[in-house]
mmCIF file of C-alpha atoms and ligand atoms in Angstrom:
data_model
loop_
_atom_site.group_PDB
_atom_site.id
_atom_site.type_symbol
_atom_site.label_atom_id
_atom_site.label_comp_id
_atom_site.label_asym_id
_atom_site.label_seq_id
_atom_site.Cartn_x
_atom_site.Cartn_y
_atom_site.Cartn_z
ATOM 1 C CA UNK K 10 -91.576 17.050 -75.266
ATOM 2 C CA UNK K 11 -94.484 16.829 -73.167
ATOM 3 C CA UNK K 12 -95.024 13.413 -71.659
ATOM 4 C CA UNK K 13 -98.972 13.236 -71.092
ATOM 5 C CA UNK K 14 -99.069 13.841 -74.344
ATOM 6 C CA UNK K 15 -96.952 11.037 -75.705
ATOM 7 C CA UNK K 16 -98.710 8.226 -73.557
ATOM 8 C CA UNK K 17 -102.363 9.914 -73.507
ATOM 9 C CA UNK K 18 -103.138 6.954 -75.889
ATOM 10 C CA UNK K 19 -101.462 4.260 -74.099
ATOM 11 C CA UNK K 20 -103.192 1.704 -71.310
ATOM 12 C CA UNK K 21 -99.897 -0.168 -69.802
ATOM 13 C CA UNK K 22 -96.911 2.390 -69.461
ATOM 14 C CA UNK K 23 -92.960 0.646 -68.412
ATOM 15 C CA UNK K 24 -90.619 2.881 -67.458
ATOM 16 C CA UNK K 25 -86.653 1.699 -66.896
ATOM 17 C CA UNK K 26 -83.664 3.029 -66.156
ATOM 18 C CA UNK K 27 -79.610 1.402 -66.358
ATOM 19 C CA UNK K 28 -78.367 -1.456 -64.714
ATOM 20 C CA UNK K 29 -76.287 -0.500 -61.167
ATOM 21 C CA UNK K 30 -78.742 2.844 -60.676
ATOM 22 C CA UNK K 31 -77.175 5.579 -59.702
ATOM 23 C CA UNK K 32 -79.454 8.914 -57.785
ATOM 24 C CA UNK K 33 -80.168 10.890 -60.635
ATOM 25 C CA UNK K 34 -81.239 7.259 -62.630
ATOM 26 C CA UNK K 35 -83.288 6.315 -59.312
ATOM 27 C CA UNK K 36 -84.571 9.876 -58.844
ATOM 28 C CA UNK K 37 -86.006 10.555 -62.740
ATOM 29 C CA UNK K 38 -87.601 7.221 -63.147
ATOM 30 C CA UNK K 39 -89.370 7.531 -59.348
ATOM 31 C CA UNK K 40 -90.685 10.882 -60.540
ATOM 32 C CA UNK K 41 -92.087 9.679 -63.947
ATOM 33 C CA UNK K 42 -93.498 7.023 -61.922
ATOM 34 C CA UNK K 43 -95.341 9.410 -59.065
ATOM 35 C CA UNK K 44 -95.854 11.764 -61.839
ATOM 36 C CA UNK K 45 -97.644 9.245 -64.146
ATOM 37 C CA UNK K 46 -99.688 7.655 -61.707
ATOM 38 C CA UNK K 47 -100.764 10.595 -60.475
ATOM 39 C CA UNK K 48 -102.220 12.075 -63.574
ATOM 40 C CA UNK K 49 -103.064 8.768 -65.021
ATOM 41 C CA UNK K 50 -104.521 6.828 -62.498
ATOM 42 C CA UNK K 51 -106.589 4.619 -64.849
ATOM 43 C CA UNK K 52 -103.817 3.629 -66.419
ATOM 44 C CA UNK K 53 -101.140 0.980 -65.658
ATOM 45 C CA UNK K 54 -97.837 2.157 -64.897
ATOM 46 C CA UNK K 55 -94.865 -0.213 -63.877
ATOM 47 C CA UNK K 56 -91.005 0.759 -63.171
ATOM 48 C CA UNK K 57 -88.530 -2.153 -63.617
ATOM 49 C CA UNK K 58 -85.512 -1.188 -62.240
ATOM 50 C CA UNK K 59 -82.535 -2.746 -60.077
ATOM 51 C CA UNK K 60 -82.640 -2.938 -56.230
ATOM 52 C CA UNK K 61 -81.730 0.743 -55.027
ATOM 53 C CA UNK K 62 -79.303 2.042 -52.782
ATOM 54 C CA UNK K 63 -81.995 1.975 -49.402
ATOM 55 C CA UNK K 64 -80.171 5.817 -49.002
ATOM 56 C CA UNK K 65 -83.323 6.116 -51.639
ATOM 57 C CA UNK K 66 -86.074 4.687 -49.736
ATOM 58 C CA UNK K 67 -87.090 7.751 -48.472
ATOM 59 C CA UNK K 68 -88.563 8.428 -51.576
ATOM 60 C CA UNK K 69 -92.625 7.887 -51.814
ATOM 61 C CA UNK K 70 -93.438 4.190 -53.109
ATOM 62 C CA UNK K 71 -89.973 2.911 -54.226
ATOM 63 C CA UNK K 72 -91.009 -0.563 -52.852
ATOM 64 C CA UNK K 73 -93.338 -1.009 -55.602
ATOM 65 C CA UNK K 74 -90.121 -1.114 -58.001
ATOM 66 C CA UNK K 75 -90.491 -4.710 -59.977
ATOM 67 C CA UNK K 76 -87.189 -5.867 -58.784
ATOM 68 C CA UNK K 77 -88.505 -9.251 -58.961
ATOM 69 C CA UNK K 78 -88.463 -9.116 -62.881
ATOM 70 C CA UNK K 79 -84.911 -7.330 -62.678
ATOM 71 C CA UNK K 80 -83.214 -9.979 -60.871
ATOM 72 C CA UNK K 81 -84.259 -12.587 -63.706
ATOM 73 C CA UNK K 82 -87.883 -13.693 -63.238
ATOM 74 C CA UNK K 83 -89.884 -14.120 -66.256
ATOM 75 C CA UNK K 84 -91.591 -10.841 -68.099
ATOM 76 C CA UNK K 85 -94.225 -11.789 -69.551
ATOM 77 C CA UNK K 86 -95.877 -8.410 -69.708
ATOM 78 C CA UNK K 87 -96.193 -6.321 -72.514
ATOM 79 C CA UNK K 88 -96.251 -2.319 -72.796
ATOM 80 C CA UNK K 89 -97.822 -0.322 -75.076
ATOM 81 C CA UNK K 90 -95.284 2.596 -74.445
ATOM 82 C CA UNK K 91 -92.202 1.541 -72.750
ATOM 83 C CA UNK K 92 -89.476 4.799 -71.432
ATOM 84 C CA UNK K 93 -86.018 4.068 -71.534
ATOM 85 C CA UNK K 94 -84.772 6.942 -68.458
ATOM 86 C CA UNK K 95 -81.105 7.778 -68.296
ATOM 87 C CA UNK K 96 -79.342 4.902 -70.514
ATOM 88 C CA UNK K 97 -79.931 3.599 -74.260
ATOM 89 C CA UNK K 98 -82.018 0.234 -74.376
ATOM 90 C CA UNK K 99 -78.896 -1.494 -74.176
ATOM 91 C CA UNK K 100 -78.294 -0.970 -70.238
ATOM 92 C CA UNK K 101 -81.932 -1.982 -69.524
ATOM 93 C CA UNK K 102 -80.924 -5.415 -68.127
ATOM 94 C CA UNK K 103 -83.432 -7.735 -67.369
ATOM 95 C CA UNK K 104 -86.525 -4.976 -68.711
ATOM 96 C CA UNK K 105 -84.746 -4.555 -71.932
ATOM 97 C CA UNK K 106 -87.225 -7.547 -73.635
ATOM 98 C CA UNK K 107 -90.065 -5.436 -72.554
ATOM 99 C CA UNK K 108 -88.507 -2.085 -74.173
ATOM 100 C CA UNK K 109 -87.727 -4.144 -77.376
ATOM 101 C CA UNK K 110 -91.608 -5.779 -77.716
ATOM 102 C CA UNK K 111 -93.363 -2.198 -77.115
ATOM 103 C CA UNK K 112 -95.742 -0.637 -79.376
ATOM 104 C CA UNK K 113 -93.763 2.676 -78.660
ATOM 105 C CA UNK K 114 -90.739 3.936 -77.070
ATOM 106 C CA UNK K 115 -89.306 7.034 -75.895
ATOM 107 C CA UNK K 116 -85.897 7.626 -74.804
ATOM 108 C CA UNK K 117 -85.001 10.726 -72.295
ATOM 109 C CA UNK K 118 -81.533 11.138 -71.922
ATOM 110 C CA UNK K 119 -78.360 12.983 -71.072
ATOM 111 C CA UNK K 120 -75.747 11.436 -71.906
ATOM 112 C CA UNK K 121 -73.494 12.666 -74.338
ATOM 113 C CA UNK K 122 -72.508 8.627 -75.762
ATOM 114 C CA UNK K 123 -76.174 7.978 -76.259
ATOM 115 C CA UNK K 124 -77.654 8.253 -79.487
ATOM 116 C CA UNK K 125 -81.271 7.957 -78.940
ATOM 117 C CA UNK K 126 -83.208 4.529 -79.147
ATOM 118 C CA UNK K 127 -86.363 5.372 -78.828
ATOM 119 C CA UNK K 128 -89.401 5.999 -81.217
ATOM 120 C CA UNK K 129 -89.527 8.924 -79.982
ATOM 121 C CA UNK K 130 -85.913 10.704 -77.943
ATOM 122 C CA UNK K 131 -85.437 13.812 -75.796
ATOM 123 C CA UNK K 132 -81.422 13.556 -75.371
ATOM 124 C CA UNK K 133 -80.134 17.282 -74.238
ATOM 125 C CA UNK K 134 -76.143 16.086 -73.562
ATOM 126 C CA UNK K 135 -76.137 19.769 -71.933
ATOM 127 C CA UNK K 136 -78.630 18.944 -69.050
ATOM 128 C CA UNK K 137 -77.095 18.012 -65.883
ATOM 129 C CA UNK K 138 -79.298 15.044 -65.262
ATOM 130 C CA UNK K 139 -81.939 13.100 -66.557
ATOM 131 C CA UNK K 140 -83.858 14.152 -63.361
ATOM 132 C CA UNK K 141 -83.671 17.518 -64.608
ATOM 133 C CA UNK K 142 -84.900 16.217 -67.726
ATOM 134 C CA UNK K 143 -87.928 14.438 -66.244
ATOM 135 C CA UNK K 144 -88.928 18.218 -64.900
ATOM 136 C CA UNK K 145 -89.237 19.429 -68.007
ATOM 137 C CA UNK K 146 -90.929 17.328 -69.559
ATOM 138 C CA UNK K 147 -94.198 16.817 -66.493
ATOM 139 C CA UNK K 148 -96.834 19.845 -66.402
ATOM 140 C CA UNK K 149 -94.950 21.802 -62.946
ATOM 141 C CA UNK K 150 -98.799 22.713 -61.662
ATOM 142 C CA UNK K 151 -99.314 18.871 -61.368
ATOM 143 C CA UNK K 152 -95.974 18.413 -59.327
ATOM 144 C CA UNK K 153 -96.579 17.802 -55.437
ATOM 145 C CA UNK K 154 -93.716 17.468 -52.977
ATOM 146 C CA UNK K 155 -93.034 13.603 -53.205
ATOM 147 C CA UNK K 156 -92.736 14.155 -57.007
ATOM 148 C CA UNK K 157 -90.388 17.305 -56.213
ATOM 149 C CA UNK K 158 -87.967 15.686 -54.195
ATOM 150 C CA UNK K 159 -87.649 12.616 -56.066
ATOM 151 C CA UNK K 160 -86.290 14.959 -58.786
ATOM 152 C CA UNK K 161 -83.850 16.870 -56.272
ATOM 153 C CA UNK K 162 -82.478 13.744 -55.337
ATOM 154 C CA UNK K 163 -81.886 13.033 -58.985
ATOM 155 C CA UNK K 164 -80.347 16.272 -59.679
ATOM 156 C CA UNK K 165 -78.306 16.652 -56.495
ATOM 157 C CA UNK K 166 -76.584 13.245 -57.384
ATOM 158 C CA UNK K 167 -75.255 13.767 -60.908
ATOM 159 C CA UNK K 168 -74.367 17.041 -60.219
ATOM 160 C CA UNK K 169 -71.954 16.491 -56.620
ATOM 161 C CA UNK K 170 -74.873 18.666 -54.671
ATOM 162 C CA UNK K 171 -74.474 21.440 -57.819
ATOM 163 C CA UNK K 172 -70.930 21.360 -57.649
ATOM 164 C CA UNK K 173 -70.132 20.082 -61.190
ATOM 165 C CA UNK K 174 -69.636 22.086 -63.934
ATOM 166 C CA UNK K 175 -73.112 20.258 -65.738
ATOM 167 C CA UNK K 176 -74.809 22.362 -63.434
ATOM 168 C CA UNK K 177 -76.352 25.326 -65.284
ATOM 169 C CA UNK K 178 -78.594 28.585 -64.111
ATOM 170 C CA UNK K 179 -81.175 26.175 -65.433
ATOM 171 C CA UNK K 180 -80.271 23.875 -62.715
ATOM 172 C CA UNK K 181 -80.383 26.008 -59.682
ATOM 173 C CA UNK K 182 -83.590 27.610 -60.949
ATOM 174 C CA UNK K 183 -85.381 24.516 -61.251
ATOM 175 C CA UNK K 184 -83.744 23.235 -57.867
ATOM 176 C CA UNK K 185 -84.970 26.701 -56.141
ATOM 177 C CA UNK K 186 -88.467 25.755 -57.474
ATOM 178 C CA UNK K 187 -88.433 22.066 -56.143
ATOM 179 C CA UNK K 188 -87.486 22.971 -52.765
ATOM 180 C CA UNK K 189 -90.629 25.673 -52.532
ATOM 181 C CA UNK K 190 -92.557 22.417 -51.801
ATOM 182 C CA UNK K 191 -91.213 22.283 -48.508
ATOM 183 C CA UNK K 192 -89.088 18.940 -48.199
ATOM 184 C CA UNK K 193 -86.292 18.817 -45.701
ATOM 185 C CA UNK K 194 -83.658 19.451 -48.721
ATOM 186 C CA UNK K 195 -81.259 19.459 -46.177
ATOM 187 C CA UNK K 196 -81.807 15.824 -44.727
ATOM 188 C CA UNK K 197 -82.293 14.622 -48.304
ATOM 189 C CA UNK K 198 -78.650 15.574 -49.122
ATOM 190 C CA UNK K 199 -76.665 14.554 -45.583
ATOM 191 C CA UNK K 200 -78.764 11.090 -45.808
ATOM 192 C CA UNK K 201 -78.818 10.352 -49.510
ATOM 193 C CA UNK K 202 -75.379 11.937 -50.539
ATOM 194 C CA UNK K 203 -73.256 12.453 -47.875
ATOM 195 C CA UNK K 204 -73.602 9.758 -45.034
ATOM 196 C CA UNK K 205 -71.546 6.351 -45.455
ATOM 197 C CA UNK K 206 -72.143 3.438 -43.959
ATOM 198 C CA UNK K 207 -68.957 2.840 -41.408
ATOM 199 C CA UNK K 208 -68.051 -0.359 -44.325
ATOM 200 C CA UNK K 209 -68.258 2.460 -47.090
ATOM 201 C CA UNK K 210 -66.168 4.537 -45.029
ATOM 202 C CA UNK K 211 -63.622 1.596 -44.769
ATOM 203 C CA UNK K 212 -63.620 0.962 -48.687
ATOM 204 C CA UNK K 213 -62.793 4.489 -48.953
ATOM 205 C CA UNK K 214 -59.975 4.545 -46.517
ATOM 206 C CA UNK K 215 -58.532 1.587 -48.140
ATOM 207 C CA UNK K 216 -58.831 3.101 -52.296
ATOM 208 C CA UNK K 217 -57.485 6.310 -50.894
ATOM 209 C CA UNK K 218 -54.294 4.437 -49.236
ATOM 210 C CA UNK K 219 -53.856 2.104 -52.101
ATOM 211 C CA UNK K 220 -53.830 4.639 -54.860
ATOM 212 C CA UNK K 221 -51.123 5.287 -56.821
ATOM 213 C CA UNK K 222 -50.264 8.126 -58.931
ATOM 214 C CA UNK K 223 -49.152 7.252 -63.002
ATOM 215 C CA UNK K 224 -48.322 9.447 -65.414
ATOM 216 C CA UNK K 225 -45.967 12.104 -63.831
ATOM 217 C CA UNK K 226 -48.755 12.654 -61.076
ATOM 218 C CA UNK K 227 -51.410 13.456 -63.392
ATOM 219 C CA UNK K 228 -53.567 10.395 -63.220
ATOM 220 C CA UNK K 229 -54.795 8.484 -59.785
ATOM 221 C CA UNK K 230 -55.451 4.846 -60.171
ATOM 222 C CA UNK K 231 -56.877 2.597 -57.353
ATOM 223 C CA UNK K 232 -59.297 -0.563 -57.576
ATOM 224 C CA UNK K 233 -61.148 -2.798 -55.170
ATOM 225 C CA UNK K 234 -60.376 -6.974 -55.546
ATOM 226 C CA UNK K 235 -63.712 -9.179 -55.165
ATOM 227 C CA UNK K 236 -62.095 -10.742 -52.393
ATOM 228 C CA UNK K 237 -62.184 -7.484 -50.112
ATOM 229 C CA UNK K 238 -65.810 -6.908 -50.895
ATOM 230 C CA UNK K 239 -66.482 -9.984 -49.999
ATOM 231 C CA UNK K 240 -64.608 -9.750 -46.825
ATOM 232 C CA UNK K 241 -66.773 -6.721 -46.475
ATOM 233 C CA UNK K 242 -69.670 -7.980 -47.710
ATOM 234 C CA UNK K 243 -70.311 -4.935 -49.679
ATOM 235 C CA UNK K 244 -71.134 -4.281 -53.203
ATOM 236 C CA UNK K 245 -71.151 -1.855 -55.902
ATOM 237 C CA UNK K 246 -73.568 0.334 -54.499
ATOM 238 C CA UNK K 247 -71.009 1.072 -51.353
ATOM 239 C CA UNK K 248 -68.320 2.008 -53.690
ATOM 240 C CA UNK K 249 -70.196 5.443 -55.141
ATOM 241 C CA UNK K 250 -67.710 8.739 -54.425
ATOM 242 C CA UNK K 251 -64.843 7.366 -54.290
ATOM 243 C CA UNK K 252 -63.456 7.938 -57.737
ATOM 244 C CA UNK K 253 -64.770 12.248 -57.150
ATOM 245 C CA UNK K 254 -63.122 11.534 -54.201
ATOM 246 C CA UNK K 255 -59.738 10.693 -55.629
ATOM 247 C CA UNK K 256 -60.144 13.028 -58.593
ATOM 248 C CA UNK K 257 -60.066 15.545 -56.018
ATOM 249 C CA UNK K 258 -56.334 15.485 -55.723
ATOM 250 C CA UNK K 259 -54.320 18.545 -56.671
ATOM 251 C CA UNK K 260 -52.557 18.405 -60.089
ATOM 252 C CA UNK K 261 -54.170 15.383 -60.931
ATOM 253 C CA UNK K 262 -55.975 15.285 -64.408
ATOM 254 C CA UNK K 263 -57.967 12.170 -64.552
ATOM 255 C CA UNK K 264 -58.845 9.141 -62.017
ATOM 256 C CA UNK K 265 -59.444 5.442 -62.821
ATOM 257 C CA UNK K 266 -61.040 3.778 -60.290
ATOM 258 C CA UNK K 267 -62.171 0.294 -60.764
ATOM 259 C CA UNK K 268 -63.789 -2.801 -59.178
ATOM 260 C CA UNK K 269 -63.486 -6.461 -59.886
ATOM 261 C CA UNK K 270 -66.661 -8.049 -61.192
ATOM 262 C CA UNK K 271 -65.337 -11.305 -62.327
ATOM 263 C CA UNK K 272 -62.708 -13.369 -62.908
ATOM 264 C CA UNK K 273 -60.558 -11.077 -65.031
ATOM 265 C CA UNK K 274 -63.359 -8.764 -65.223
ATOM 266 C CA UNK K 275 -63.533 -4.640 -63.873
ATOM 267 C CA UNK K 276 -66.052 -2.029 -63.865
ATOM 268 C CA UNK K 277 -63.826 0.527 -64.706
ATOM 269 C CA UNK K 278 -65.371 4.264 -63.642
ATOM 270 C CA UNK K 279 -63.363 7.299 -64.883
ATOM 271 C CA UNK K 280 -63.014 11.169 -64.038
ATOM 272 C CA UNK K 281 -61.231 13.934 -65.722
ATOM 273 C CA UNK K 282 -60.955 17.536 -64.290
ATOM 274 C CA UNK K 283 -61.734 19.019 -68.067
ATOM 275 C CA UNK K 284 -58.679 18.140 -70.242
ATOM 276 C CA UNK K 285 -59.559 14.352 -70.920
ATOM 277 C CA UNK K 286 -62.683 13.796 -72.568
ATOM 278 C CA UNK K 287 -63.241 10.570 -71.023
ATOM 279 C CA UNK K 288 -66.652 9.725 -72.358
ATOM 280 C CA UNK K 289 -64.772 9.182 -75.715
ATOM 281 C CA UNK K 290 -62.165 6.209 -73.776
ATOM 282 C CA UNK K 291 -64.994 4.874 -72.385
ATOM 283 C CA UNK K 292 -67.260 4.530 -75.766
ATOM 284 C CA UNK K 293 -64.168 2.974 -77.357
ATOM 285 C CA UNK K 294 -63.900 0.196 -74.665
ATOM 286 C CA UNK K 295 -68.122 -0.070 -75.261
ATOM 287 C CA UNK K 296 -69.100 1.645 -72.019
ATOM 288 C CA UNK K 297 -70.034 5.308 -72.319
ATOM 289 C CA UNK K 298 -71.078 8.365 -70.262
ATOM 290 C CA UNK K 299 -70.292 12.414 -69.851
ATOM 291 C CA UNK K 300 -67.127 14.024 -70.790
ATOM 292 C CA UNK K 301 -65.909 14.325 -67.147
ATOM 293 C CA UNK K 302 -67.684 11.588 -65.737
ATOM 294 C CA UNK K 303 -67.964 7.589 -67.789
ATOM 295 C CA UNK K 304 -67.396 3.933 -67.543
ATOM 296 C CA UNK K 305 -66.910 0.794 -68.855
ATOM 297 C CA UNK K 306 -66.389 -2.769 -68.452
ATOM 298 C CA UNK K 307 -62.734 -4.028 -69.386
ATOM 299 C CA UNK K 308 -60.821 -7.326 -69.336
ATOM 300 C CA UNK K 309 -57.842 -8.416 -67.973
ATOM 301 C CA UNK K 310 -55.853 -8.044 -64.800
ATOM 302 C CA UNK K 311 -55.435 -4.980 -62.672
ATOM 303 C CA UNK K 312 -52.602 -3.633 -64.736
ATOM 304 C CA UNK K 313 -54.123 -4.562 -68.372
ATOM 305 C CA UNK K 314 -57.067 -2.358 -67.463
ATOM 306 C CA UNK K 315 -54.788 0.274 -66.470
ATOM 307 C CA UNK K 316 -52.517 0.021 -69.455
ATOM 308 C CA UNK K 317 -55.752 -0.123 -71.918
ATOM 309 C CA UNK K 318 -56.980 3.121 -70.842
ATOM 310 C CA UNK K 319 -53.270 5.229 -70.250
ATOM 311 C CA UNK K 320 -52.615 4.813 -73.749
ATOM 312 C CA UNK K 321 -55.919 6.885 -74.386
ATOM 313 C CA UNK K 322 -55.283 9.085 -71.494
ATOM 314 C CA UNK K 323 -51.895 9.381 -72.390
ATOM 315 C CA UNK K 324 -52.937 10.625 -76.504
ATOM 316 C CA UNK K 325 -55.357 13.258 -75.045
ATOM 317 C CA UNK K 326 -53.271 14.765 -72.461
ATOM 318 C CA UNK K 327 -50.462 15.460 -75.217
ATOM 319 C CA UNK K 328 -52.845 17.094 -77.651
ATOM 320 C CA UNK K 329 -54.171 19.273 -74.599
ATOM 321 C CA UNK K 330 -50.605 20.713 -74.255
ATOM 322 C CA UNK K 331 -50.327 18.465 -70.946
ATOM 323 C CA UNK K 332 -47.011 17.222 -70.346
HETATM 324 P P1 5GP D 24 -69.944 5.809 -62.751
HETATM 325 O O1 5GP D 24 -68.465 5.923 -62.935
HETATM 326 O O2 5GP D 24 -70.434 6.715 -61.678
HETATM 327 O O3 5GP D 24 -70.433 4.401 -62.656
HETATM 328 O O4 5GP D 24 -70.573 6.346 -64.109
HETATM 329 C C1 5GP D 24 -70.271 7.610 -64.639
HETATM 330 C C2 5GP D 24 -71.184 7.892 -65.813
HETATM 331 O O5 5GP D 24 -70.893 6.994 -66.878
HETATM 332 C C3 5GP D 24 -72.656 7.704 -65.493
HETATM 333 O O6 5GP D 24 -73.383 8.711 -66.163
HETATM 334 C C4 5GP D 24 -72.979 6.338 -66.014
HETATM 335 O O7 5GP D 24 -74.308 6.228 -66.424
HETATM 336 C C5 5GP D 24 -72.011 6.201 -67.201
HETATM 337 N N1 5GP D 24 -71.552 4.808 -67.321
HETATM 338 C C6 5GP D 24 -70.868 4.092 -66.402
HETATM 339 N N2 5GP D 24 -70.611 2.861 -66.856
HETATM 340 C C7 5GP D 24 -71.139 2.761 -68.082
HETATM 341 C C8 5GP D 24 -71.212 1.708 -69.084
HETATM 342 O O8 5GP D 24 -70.710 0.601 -68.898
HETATM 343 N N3 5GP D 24 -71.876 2.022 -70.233
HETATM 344 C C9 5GP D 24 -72.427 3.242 -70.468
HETATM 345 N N4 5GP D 24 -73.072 3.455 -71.637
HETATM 346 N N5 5GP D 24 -72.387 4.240 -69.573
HETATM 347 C C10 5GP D 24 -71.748 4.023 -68.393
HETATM 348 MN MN1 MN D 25 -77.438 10.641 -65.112
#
């Protein structure tokens, strides 16, 4: 797919991306964006998209995000081509209206629970990020460094700074070529990936000590209660790397880590080292994701959640030979 060519016709282009955005959703739907504008300047183009992590606002013109229609004000507007970036339609939130009234849609994905939504879908389950994604489908000669780091950021994100095993020789090629544009690739990864905030650093501390190991050791659990974020005043967006962070643990196979969103309400993520496919646990609990990397929402308490998902966990680790 080449994406001037799918919106040469159109006048008023929406790109969105999932609700809670994560790097690699911020990073691929600021480069369409750049990249659009930039090629297109007649045209209108508009990114909807949830409040960012500000670790992110060092990327060119993410102020101009219209978080004002995410957070519930009215949209009104219509699109003749609206982009769906890293999600199906159905984790649009508040831009999903404007996906659902377009003239045209395309979907660019890589996740391996999403089936394509779009009029038109470019879902590679095999790439290691949308952002990666988003670079192949903008002409490279029209890339500039703005555009080019936006898209590191992206990539660097979903794939633990190319530490996962989604990152391919495709990856690190296409990385290699981004940083030829002379960004401080080295700033961009201690300030968007690495740093914490010293209340991030405190969540961690505290999911690490309250852990607990199920399963014969090989599956960490730990959670976060509303009342300590409060106490924190944090919110989701400080509780990113902790669940790598636990799944880190020798001989452990998989990690739930979850956070309370409501009264008997979690945002469950999960993480499996390779033997538990846990994009299929969290499809069957309606959530989705990667094989080694997916969530969900769940209901219940604490230990409901947990139960709900060992059973699964439990099933695949005894067909892998895992005892
Ligand atoms: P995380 O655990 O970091 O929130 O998410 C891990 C992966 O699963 C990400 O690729 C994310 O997009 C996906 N994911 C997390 N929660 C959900 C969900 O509720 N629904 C779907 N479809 N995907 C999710
Ligand atoms: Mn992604």
């Amino acid at each position: 797919m080449k994406i001037a060519e799918e919106v040469k016709d159109a006048g008023r282009i929406g790109i969105g991306g999932h609700i809670r955005p994560d790097g690699d959703c911020v990073g691929a739907c600021m480069a369409l964006y750049l990249y659009l504008r930039k090629v297109f300047p007649e045209k209108t183009v508009e990114l909807f998209l949830e409040q960012p992590s500000e670790v992110f606002h060092c990327i060119k013109d993410i102020e101009r995000i219209r978080t004002d229609v995410m957070k519930g004000g009215s949209c009104e507007e219509d699109f003749d081509v609206f982009i769906a970036l890293d999600t199906a339609a159905d984790r649009l939130g508040a831009a999903k209206p404007l996906f659902d009234r377009a003239g045209r849609t395309i979907n660019i994905d890589h996740h391996i629970s999403n089936k394509g939504c779009g009029t038109v879908n470019y879902i590679d389950p095999h790439a290691s990020s949308t952002s990666e994604l988003v670079f192949r489908v903008i002409e490279e000669e029209k890339l500039d460094e703005e555009i080019a780091k936006a898209i590191y950021i992206g990539i660097i994100h979903d794939t633990g700074v190319f530490r996962y095993s989604n990152t391919s020789p495709e990856t690190l090629a296409i990385a290699s070529r981004l940083v030829a544009f002379g960004f401080d690739f080295s700033e961009v990864i201690e300030k968007t990936f690495y740093e914490k905030t010293y209340v991030q650093t405190l969540l961690l501390g505290r999911a690490l000590l309250e852990s607990i190991l199920i399963m014969d050791g090989k599956c960490m659990v730990s959670g976060i209660e509303k009342k300590t974020l409060d106490f924190y005043h944090a919110d989701a967006k400080d509780l990113e790397g902790i669940v790598s962070q636990l799944n880190q643990t020798r001989d452990v196979e998989c990690t739930i880590f979850m956070y309370q969103t409501g009264v008997l309400e979690y945002k469950v993520s999960l993480r499996s080292k390779g033997k538990v496919d846990v994009s299929r646990i969290a499809v069957y609990f309606g959530g989705g994701g990667h094989m080694r990397a997916a969530g969900c929402t769940m209901n219940g308490t604490f230990y409901d959640v947990v139960n709900n998902l060992t059973l699964h966990i439990e099933r695949q680790l005894k067909k892998a030979g895992v005892e």
